[in-house]
Structures are given as C-alpha cells and as structure tokens.
Amino acid sequence: MADPVEQAALRKPRADAERNRLRLLEAAKAAFAAKGAGASLDEIARSAGVGAGTLYRHFPTRDALIEAVYRKESAQLIGSAAHLSETRAPLAALRDWLVLFVDYLATKRDMAEALNSLVGGVSDLQSASSIQVKQAISDLVGRAVRTGDIRQDVEPLDLLRALAGVATIGAGPDGEMAAKRMVDILIAGLRADR
C-alpha cells in the first residue's frame, strides 16, 4: 500500500490551487520584470490575490518561484510550436512562432536580474529549454521546407540568432518591435517562390 504522503503528491492539484499557482506566476513575472531580483514576495502574493502562505506552499523559495516563471514561459513557447503546426499552414505557423519567440526573448531580458540571482545560476535551466526551443524551430522549419514554402537551405538556428541579435541590440519596446518587423523580413527572404 502506498504511503499517504506519496499519494497526496501524485494527486492532481485542485482547480483552485492550480488557479492560484498560475496567478502567482503571472504576478511574479510582472514583478521580476519591473523590480528585478528585489521584488517583494509579499507584494507578489498580494498582487496575485493570495496570502503569503499560499505563495510559499507553491514556491518555498524565491529561486523556486523564479525558476517556475522561467519554465512556464519556456513551456508555453515550446508548446505553441505543436499547436501552431496543428492549426496553421506551415509558413504561417513558422511566422507566428517567431513572433512568440521575440516575446519570449523580451520576458527573459526583463527577468534577467532575477534569473541571474539564482543560487545555482541559470545555465542548467537555460540548457534544458534551449534544446527544446531548437527542436521546435527545427520542426517548424522542416515542415515549411517539406511543403515547399521556404528554401531547403534554411538553417533554423540562424533565424533565432537573427531575432535574438535584433531584440538584444535594441532592448526595450523599440527593439521588440524591430525584432517583430524582422520576422516578416526573414520570412520574405526564406520563401521558395522568390
């Protein structure tokens, strides 16, 4: 017979607990972007409409909260590739995903101070998501190549590097808008019918 503590850990969280967790992650994302690593956990809890005990029940440490925000943002980006592939034409899916990638870069930039405050550093956290991001872009590019929408010589990582460069050089809203404009320039340059 299983241990009651193990059984509780395996149970799906209650709907209200999951809603609280998601509200905490959104509030933390905004707070870390606005105030960096010094964002108050009590303020995050208040902003999410929960008590500090609820925050600490979900995220026992500041590092756990920062990591959870990063993982959630990464999972959303990675998951969107499959969703877009199922619901959009190959070229449109690639374009829309690249726009989401620009938003993802902006979130990482806004949270840089908080991420850099992690006790163990960010390298393990970033390397895990990096592999999945590379797979997502490779799948999207491969699909567009197979349908003849884009040239066969497209290197998926070059697209990410180009967008990261534009977004980094022009940090802030202008950089983000420039990177989003770059998406359309890149897509136009990739088309097989040029």
PDB file of C-alpha atoms in Angstrom:
ATOM      1  CA  MET A   1       0.000   0.000   0.000  1.00  0.00           C
ATOM      2  CA  ALA A   2       1.324   3.446  -0.957  1.00  0.00           C
ATOM      3  CA  ASP A   3       2.393   5.967   1.630  1.00  0.00           C
ATOM      4  CA  PRO A   4      -0.328   8.685   2.179  1.00  0.00           C
ATOM      5  CA  VAL A   5       2.271  11.428   1.605  1.00  0.00           C
ATOM      6  CA  GLU A   6       3.243   9.854  -1.736  1.00  0.00           C
ATOM      7  CA  GLN A   7      -0.423   9.514  -2.709  1.00  0.00           C
ATOM      8  CA  ALA A   8      -1.019  13.196  -1.961  1.00  0.00           C
ATOM      9  CA  ALA A   9       1.986  14.170  -4.080  1.00  0.00           C
ATOM     10  CA  LEU A  10       0.688  12.127  -7.021  1.00  0.00           C
ATOM     11  CA  ARG A  11      -2.823  13.593  -6.927  1.00  0.00           C
ATOM     12  CA  LYS A  12      -3.745  16.238  -9.444  1.00  0.00           C
ATOM     13  CA  PRO A  13      -3.899  19.661  -7.745  1.00  0.00           C
ATOM     14  CA  ARG A  14      -7.316  21.081  -7.013  1.00  0.00           C
ATOM     15  CA  ALA A  15      -8.601  23.549  -9.595  1.00  0.00           C
ATOM     16  CA  ASP A  16      -8.438  26.492  -7.175  1.00  0.00           C
ATOM     17  CA  ALA A  17      -4.873  25.594  -6.173  1.00  0.00           C
ATOM     18  CA  GLU A  18      -3.836  25.488  -9.834  1.00  0.00           C
ATOM     19  CA  ARG A  19      -5.529  28.864 -10.466  1.00  0.00           C
ATOM     20  CA  ASN A  20      -3.637  30.340  -7.510  1.00  0.00           C
ATOM     21  CA  ARG A  21      -0.374  28.911  -8.815  1.00  0.00           C
ATOM     22  CA  LEU A  22      -0.935  30.420 -12.264  1.00  0.00           C
ATOM     23  CA  ARG A  23      -1.903  33.807 -10.785  1.00  0.00           C
ATOM     24  CA  LEU A  24       1.264  33.742  -8.690  1.00  0.00           C
ATOM     25  CA  LEU A  25       3.398  33.002 -11.752  1.00  0.00           C
ATOM     26  CA  GLU A  26       1.854  35.878 -13.713  1.00  0.00           C
ATOM     27  CA  ALA A  27       2.234  38.283 -10.792  1.00  0.00           C
ATOM     28  CA  ALA A  28       5.838  37.160 -10.274  1.00  0.00           C
ATOM     29  CA  LYS A  29       6.665  37.589 -13.960  1.00  0.00           C
ATOM     30  CA  ALA A  30       5.415  41.185 -13.839  1.00  0.00           C
ATOM     31  CA  ALA A  31       7.128  41.926 -10.517  1.00  0.00           C
ATOM     32  CA  PHE A  32      10.506  40.489 -11.537  1.00  0.00           C
ATOM     33  CA  ALA A  33      10.334  42.392 -14.825  1.00  0.00           C
ATOM     34  CA  ALA A  34       9.537  45.652 -13.024  1.00  0.00           C
ATOM     35  CA  LYS A  35      11.698  45.352  -9.902  1.00  0.00           C
ATOM     36  CA  GLY A  36      14.254  42.654 -10.679  1.00  0.00           C
ATOM     37  CA  ALA A  37      15.521  40.250  -8.068  1.00  0.00           C
ATOM     38  CA  GLY A  38      14.441  42.598  -5.276  1.00  0.00           C
ATOM     39  CA  ALA A  39      10.744  42.174  -5.964  1.00  0.00           C
ATOM     40  CA  SER A  40       8.888  41.550  -2.731  1.00  0.00           C
ATOM     41  CA  LEU A  41       7.373  38.090  -2.417  1.00  0.00           C
ATOM     42  CA  ASP A  42       4.654  39.510  -0.168  1.00  0.00           C
ATOM     43  CA  GLU A  43       3.769  42.037  -2.897  1.00  0.00           C
ATOM     44  CA  ILE A  44       3.674  39.241  -5.454  1.00  0.00           C
ATOM     45  CA  ALA A  45       1.250  37.296  -3.260  1.00  0.00           C
ATOM     46  CA  ARG A  46      -0.948  40.382  -2.767  1.00  0.00           C
ATOM     47  CA  SER A  47      -0.895  41.132  -6.490  1.00  0.00           C
ATOM     48  CA  ALA A  48      -1.996  37.559  -7.198  1.00  0.00           C
ATOM     49  CA  GLY A  49      -4.811  37.914  -4.661  1.00  0.00           C
ATOM     50  CA  VAL A  50      -3.490  35.227  -2.304  1.00  0.00           C
ATOM     51  CA  GLY A  51      -1.767  35.130   1.047  1.00  0.00           C
ATOM     52  CA  ALA A  52       1.950  34.703   1.590  1.00  0.00           C
ATOM     53  CA  GLY A  53       1.309  31.179   2.913  1.00  0.00           C
ATOM     54  CA  THR A  54      -0.182  30.188  -0.435  1.00  0.00           C
ATOM     55  CA  LEU A  55       2.855  31.566  -2.246  1.00  0.00           C
ATOM     56  CA  TYR A  56       5.257  29.629  -0.023  1.00  0.00           C
ATOM     57  CA  ARG A  57       3.169  26.466  -0.268  1.00  0.00           C
ATOM     58  CA  HIS A  58       3.612  26.540  -4.052  1.00  0.00           C
ATOM     59  CA  PHE A  59       7.104  28.060  -4.138  1.00  0.00           C
ATOM     60  CA  PRO A  60       9.079  27.530  -0.921  1.00  0.00           C
ATOM     61  CA  THR A  61      11.934  29.815  -2.024  1.00  0.00           C
ATOM     62  CA  ARG A  62      12.475  32.864  -4.220  1.00  0.00           C
ATOM     63  CA  ASP A  63      14.628  30.687  -6.507  1.00  0.00           C
ATOM     64  CA  ALA A  64      11.794  28.165  -6.874  1.00  0.00           C
ATOM     65  CA  LEU A  65       9.457  30.967  -7.953  1.00  0.00           C
ATOM     66  CA  ILE A  66      11.928  32.466 -10.444  1.00  0.00           C
ATOM     67  CA  GLU A  67      12.626  29.037 -11.934  1.00  0.00           C
ATOM     68  CA  ALA A  68       8.914  28.273 -12.194  1.00  0.00           C
ATOM     69  CA  VAL A  69       8.256  31.532 -14.068  1.00  0.00           C
ATOM     70  CA  TYR A  70      11.091  30.760 -16.485  1.00  0.00           C
ATOM     71  CA  ARG A  71       9.904  27.169 -17.004  1.00  0.00           C
ATOM     72  CA  LYS A  72       6.321  28.297 -17.609  1.00  0.00           C
ATOM     73  CA  GLU A  73       7.393  30.826 -20.236  1.00  0.00           C
ATOM     74  CA  SER A  74       9.638  28.253 -21.928  1.00  0.00           C
ATOM     75  CA  ALA A  75       6.918  25.592 -21.876  1.00  0.00           C
ATOM     76  CA  GLN A  76       4.419  28.000 -23.430  1.00  0.00           C
ATOM     77  CA  LEU A  77       6.809  28.850 -26.263  1.00  0.00           C
ATOM     78  CA  ILE A  78       7.705  25.220 -26.893  1.00  0.00           C
ATOM     79  CA  GLY A  79       4.097  24.039 -26.681  1.00  0.00           C
ATOM     80  CA  SER A  80       2.954  26.722 -29.081  1.00  0.00           C
ATOM     81  CA  ALA A  81       5.032  25.153 -31.877  1.00  0.00           C
ATOM     82  CA  ALA A  82       2.924  21.981 -31.843  1.00  0.00           C
ATOM     83  CA  HIS A  83      -0.312  23.946 -31.527  1.00  0.00           C
ATOM     84  CA  LEU A  84       0.581  26.230 -34.434  1.00  0.00           C
ATOM     85  CA  SER A  85       1.620  23.251 -36.551  1.00  0.00           C
ATOM     86  CA  GLU A  86      -1.799  21.709 -35.987  1.00  0.00           C
ATOM     87  CA  THR A  87      -3.811  24.853 -36.628  1.00  0.00           C
ATOM     88  CA  ARG A  88      -1.880  26.927 -39.167  1.00  0.00           C
ATOM     89  CA  ALA A  89      -0.347  26.476 -42.596  1.00  0.00           C
ATOM     90  CA  PRO A  90       3.416  25.763 -42.360  1.00  0.00           C
ATOM     91  CA  LEU A  91       4.664  29.235 -43.289  1.00  0.00           C
ATOM     92  CA  ALA A  92       2.090  30.987 -41.094  1.00  0.00           C
ATOM     93  CA  ALA A  93       2.933  28.659 -38.182  1.00  0.00           C
ATOM     94  CA  LEU A  94       6.631  29.455 -38.542  1.00  0.00           C
ATOM     95  CA  ARG A  95       5.990  33.199 -38.712  1.00  0.00           C
ATOM     96  CA  ASP A  96       3.635  33.215 -35.718  1.00  0.00           C
ATOM     97  CA  TRP A  97       6.066  31.137 -33.657  1.00  0.00           C
ATOM     98  CA  LEU A  98       8.937  33.502 -34.454  1.00  0.00           C
ATOM     99  CA  VAL A  99       6.816  36.413 -33.188  1.00  0.00           C
ATOM    100  CA  LEU A 100       6.189  34.454 -29.979  1.00  0.00           C
ATOM    101  CA  PHE A 101       9.935  33.839 -29.747  1.00  0.00           C
ATOM    102  CA  VAL A 102      10.505  37.608 -29.763  1.00  0.00           C
ATOM    103  CA  ASP A 103       8.072  37.941 -26.835  1.00  0.00           C
ATOM    104  CA  TYR A 104       9.912  35.132 -25.051  1.00  0.00           C
ATOM    105  CA  LEU A 105      13.219  36.969 -25.512  1.00  0.00           C
ATOM    106  CA  ALA A 106      11.657  40.118 -24.064  1.00  0.00           C
ATOM    107  CA  THR A 107      10.478  38.197 -20.994  1.00  0.00           C
ATOM    108  CA  LYS A 108      13.947  36.708 -20.485  1.00  0.00           C
ATOM    109  CA  ARG A 109      15.513  40.160 -20.843  1.00  0.00           C
ATOM    110  CA  ASP A 110      13.034  41.707 -18.406  1.00  0.00           C
ATOM    111  CA  MET A 111      13.710  38.940 -15.885  1.00  0.00           C
ATOM    112  CA  ALA A 112      17.490  38.902 -16.382  1.00  0.00           C
ATOM    113  CA  GLU A 113      18.307  40.326 -12.955  1.00  0.00           C
ATOM    114  CA  ALA A 114      16.042  37.827 -11.205  1.00  0.00           C
ATOM    115  CA  LEU A 115      17.399  34.928 -13.281  1.00  0.00           C
ATOM    116  CA  ASN A 116      20.976  35.960 -12.563  1.00  0.00           C
ATOM    117  CA  SER A 117      20.215  35.949  -8.840  1.00  0.00           C
ATOM    118  CA  LEU A 118      19.539  32.205  -8.795  1.00  0.00           C
ATOM    119  CA  VAL A 119      21.867  30.492  -6.349  1.00  0.00           C
ATOM    120  CA  GLY A 120      22.884  27.730  -8.782  1.00  0.00           C
ATOM    121  CA  GLY A 121      22.969  30.042 -11.792  1.00  0.00           C
ATOM    122  CA  VAL A 122      20.844  29.793 -14.904  1.00  0.00           C
ATOM    123  CA  SER A 123      22.927  27.530 -17.113  1.00  0.00           C
ATOM    124  CA  ASP A 124      21.107  24.269 -16.276  1.00  0.00           C
ATOM    125  CA  LEU A 125      17.747  25.976 -16.549  1.00  0.00           C
ATOM    126  CA  GLN A 126      18.590  27.544 -19.909  1.00  0.00           C
ATOM    127  CA  SER A 127      20.263  24.492 -21.408  1.00  0.00           C
ATOM    128  CA  ALA A 128      17.181  22.346 -20.809  1.00  0.00           C
ATOM    129  CA  SER A 129      14.879  24.828 -22.538  1.00  0.00           C
ATOM    130  CA  SER A 130      17.411  25.588 -25.275  1.00  0.00           C
ATOM    131  CA  ILE A 131      17.325  22.012 -26.543  1.00  0.00           C
ATOM    132  CA  GLN A 132      13.531  22.097 -26.752  1.00  0.00           C
ATOM    133  CA  VAL A 133      13.455  25.530 -28.427  1.00  0.00           C
ATOM    134  CA  LYS A 134      15.930  24.312 -31.057  1.00  0.00           C
ATOM    135  CA  GLN A 135      13.774  21.243 -31.682  1.00  0.00           C
ATOM    136  CA  ALA A 136      10.629  23.375 -32.009  1.00  0.00           C
ATOM    137  CA  ILE A 137      12.171  25.723 -34.590  1.00  0.00           C
ATOM    138  CA  SER A 138      13.683  22.779 -36.471  1.00  0.00           C
ATOM    139  CA  ASP A 139      10.288  21.084 -36.669  1.00  0.00           C
ATOM    140  CA  LEU A 140       8.573  24.248 -37.898  1.00  0.00           C
ATOM    141  CA  VAL A 141      11.253  24.968 -40.497  1.00  0.00           C
ATOM    142  CA  GLY A 142      11.281  21.331 -41.628  1.00  0.00           C
ATOM    143  CA  ARG A 143       7.531  21.394 -42.138  1.00  0.00           C
ATOM    144  CA  ALA A 144       7.723  24.589 -44.219  1.00  0.00           C
ATOM    145  CA  VAL A 145      10.592  23.149 -46.297  1.00  0.00           C
ATOM    146  CA  ARG A 146       8.662  19.914 -46.959  1.00  0.00           C
ATOM    147  CA  THR A 147       5.660  21.855 -48.274  1.00  0.00           C
ATOM    148  CA  GLY A 148       7.883  23.979 -50.498  1.00  0.00           C
ATOM    149  CA  ASP A 149       7.011  27.217 -48.712  1.00  0.00           C
ATOM    150  CA  ILE A 150      10.625  28.044 -47.879  1.00  0.00           C
ATOM    151  CA  ARG A 151      14.001  27.234 -49.392  1.00  0.00           C
ATOM    152  CA  GLN A 152      15.709  23.982 -48.476  1.00  0.00           C
ATOM    153  CA  ASP A 153      18.925  25.645 -47.329  1.00  0.00           C
ATOM    154  CA  VAL A 154      17.341  27.416 -44.349  1.00  0.00           C
ATOM    155  CA  GLU A 155      19.250  26.897 -41.102  1.00  0.00           C
ATOM    156  CA  PRO A 156      16.707  27.083 -38.238  1.00  0.00           C
ATOM    157  CA  LEU A 157      19.174  28.401 -35.669  1.00  0.00           C
ATOM    158  CA  ASP A 158      20.101  31.300 -37.954  1.00  0.00           C
ATOM    159  CA  LEU A 159      16.537  32.578 -37.611  1.00  0.00           C
ATOM    160  CA  LEU A 160      16.770  32.508 -33.823  1.00  0.00           C
ATOM    161  CA  ARG A 161      20.185  34.179 -33.852  1.00  0.00           C
ATOM    162  CA  ALA A 162      18.954  36.963 -36.127  1.00  0.00           C
ATOM    163  CA  LEU A 163      15.948  37.695 -33.934  1.00  0.00           C
ATOM    164  CA  ALA A 164      17.953  37.466 -30.715  1.00  0.00           C
ATOM    165  CA  GLY A 165      20.508  39.899 -32.130  1.00  0.00           C
ATOM    166  CA  VAL A 166      17.915  42.464 -33.164  1.00  0.00           C
ATOM    167  CA  ALA A 167      15.996  42.139 -29.895  1.00  0.00           C
ATOM    168  CA  THR A 168      19.168  42.432 -27.819  1.00  0.00           C
ATOM    169  CA  ILE A 169      20.662  45.395 -29.667  1.00  0.00           C
ATOM    170  CA  GLY A 170      17.521  47.447 -29.337  1.00  0.00           C
ATOM    171  CA  ALA A 171      16.406  46.446 -25.862  1.00  0.00           C
ATOM    172  CA  GLY A 172      13.050  47.827 -24.843  1.00  0.00           C
ATOM    173  CA  PRO A 173       9.849  48.281 -26.851  1.00  0.00           C
ATOM    174  CA  ASP A 174      11.706  49.586 -29.922  1.00  0.00           C
ATOM    175  CA  GLY A 175      13.940  46.530 -30.007  1.00  0.00           C
ATOM    176  CA  GLU A 176      10.983  44.236 -29.593  1.00  0.00           C
ATOM    177  CA  MET A 177       9.095  45.966 -32.414  1.00  0.00           C
ATOM    178  CA  ALA A 178      12.199  45.900 -34.627  1.00  0.00           C
ATOM    179  CA  ALA A 179      12.598  42.177 -33.981  1.00  0.00           C
ATOM    180  CA  LYS A 180       8.943  41.576 -34.862  1.00  0.00           C
ATOM    181  CA  ARG A 181       9.406  43.523 -38.104  1.00  0.00           C
ATOM    182  CA  MET A 182      12.487  41.383 -38.725  1.00  0.00           C
ATOM    183  CA  VAL A 183      10.261  38.286 -38.611  1.00  0.00           C
ATOM    184  CA  ASP A 184       8.455  39.416 -41.766  1.00  0.00           C
ATOM    185  CA  ILE A 185      11.742  40.336 -43.450  1.00  0.00           C
ATOM    186  CA  LEU A 186      13.153  36.908 -42.637  1.00  0.00           C
ATOM    187  CA  ILE A 187      10.027  35.126 -43.848  1.00  0.00           C
ATOM    188  CA  ALA A 188      10.121  37.086 -47.134  1.00  0.00           C
ATOM    189  CA  GLY A 189      13.769  36.134 -47.614  1.00  0.00           C
ATOM    190  CA  LEU A 190      13.099  32.461 -46.900  1.00  0.00           C
ATOM    191  CA  ARG A 191      10.290  31.954 -49.387  1.00  0.00           C
ATOM    192  CA  ALA A 192      10.968  29.361 -52.043  1.00  0.00           C
ATOM    193  CA  ASP A 193       8.997  31.333 -54.659  1.00  0.00           C
ATOM    194  CA  ARG A 194      11.269  34.403 -54.595  1.00  0.00           C
TER     195      ARG A 194
END
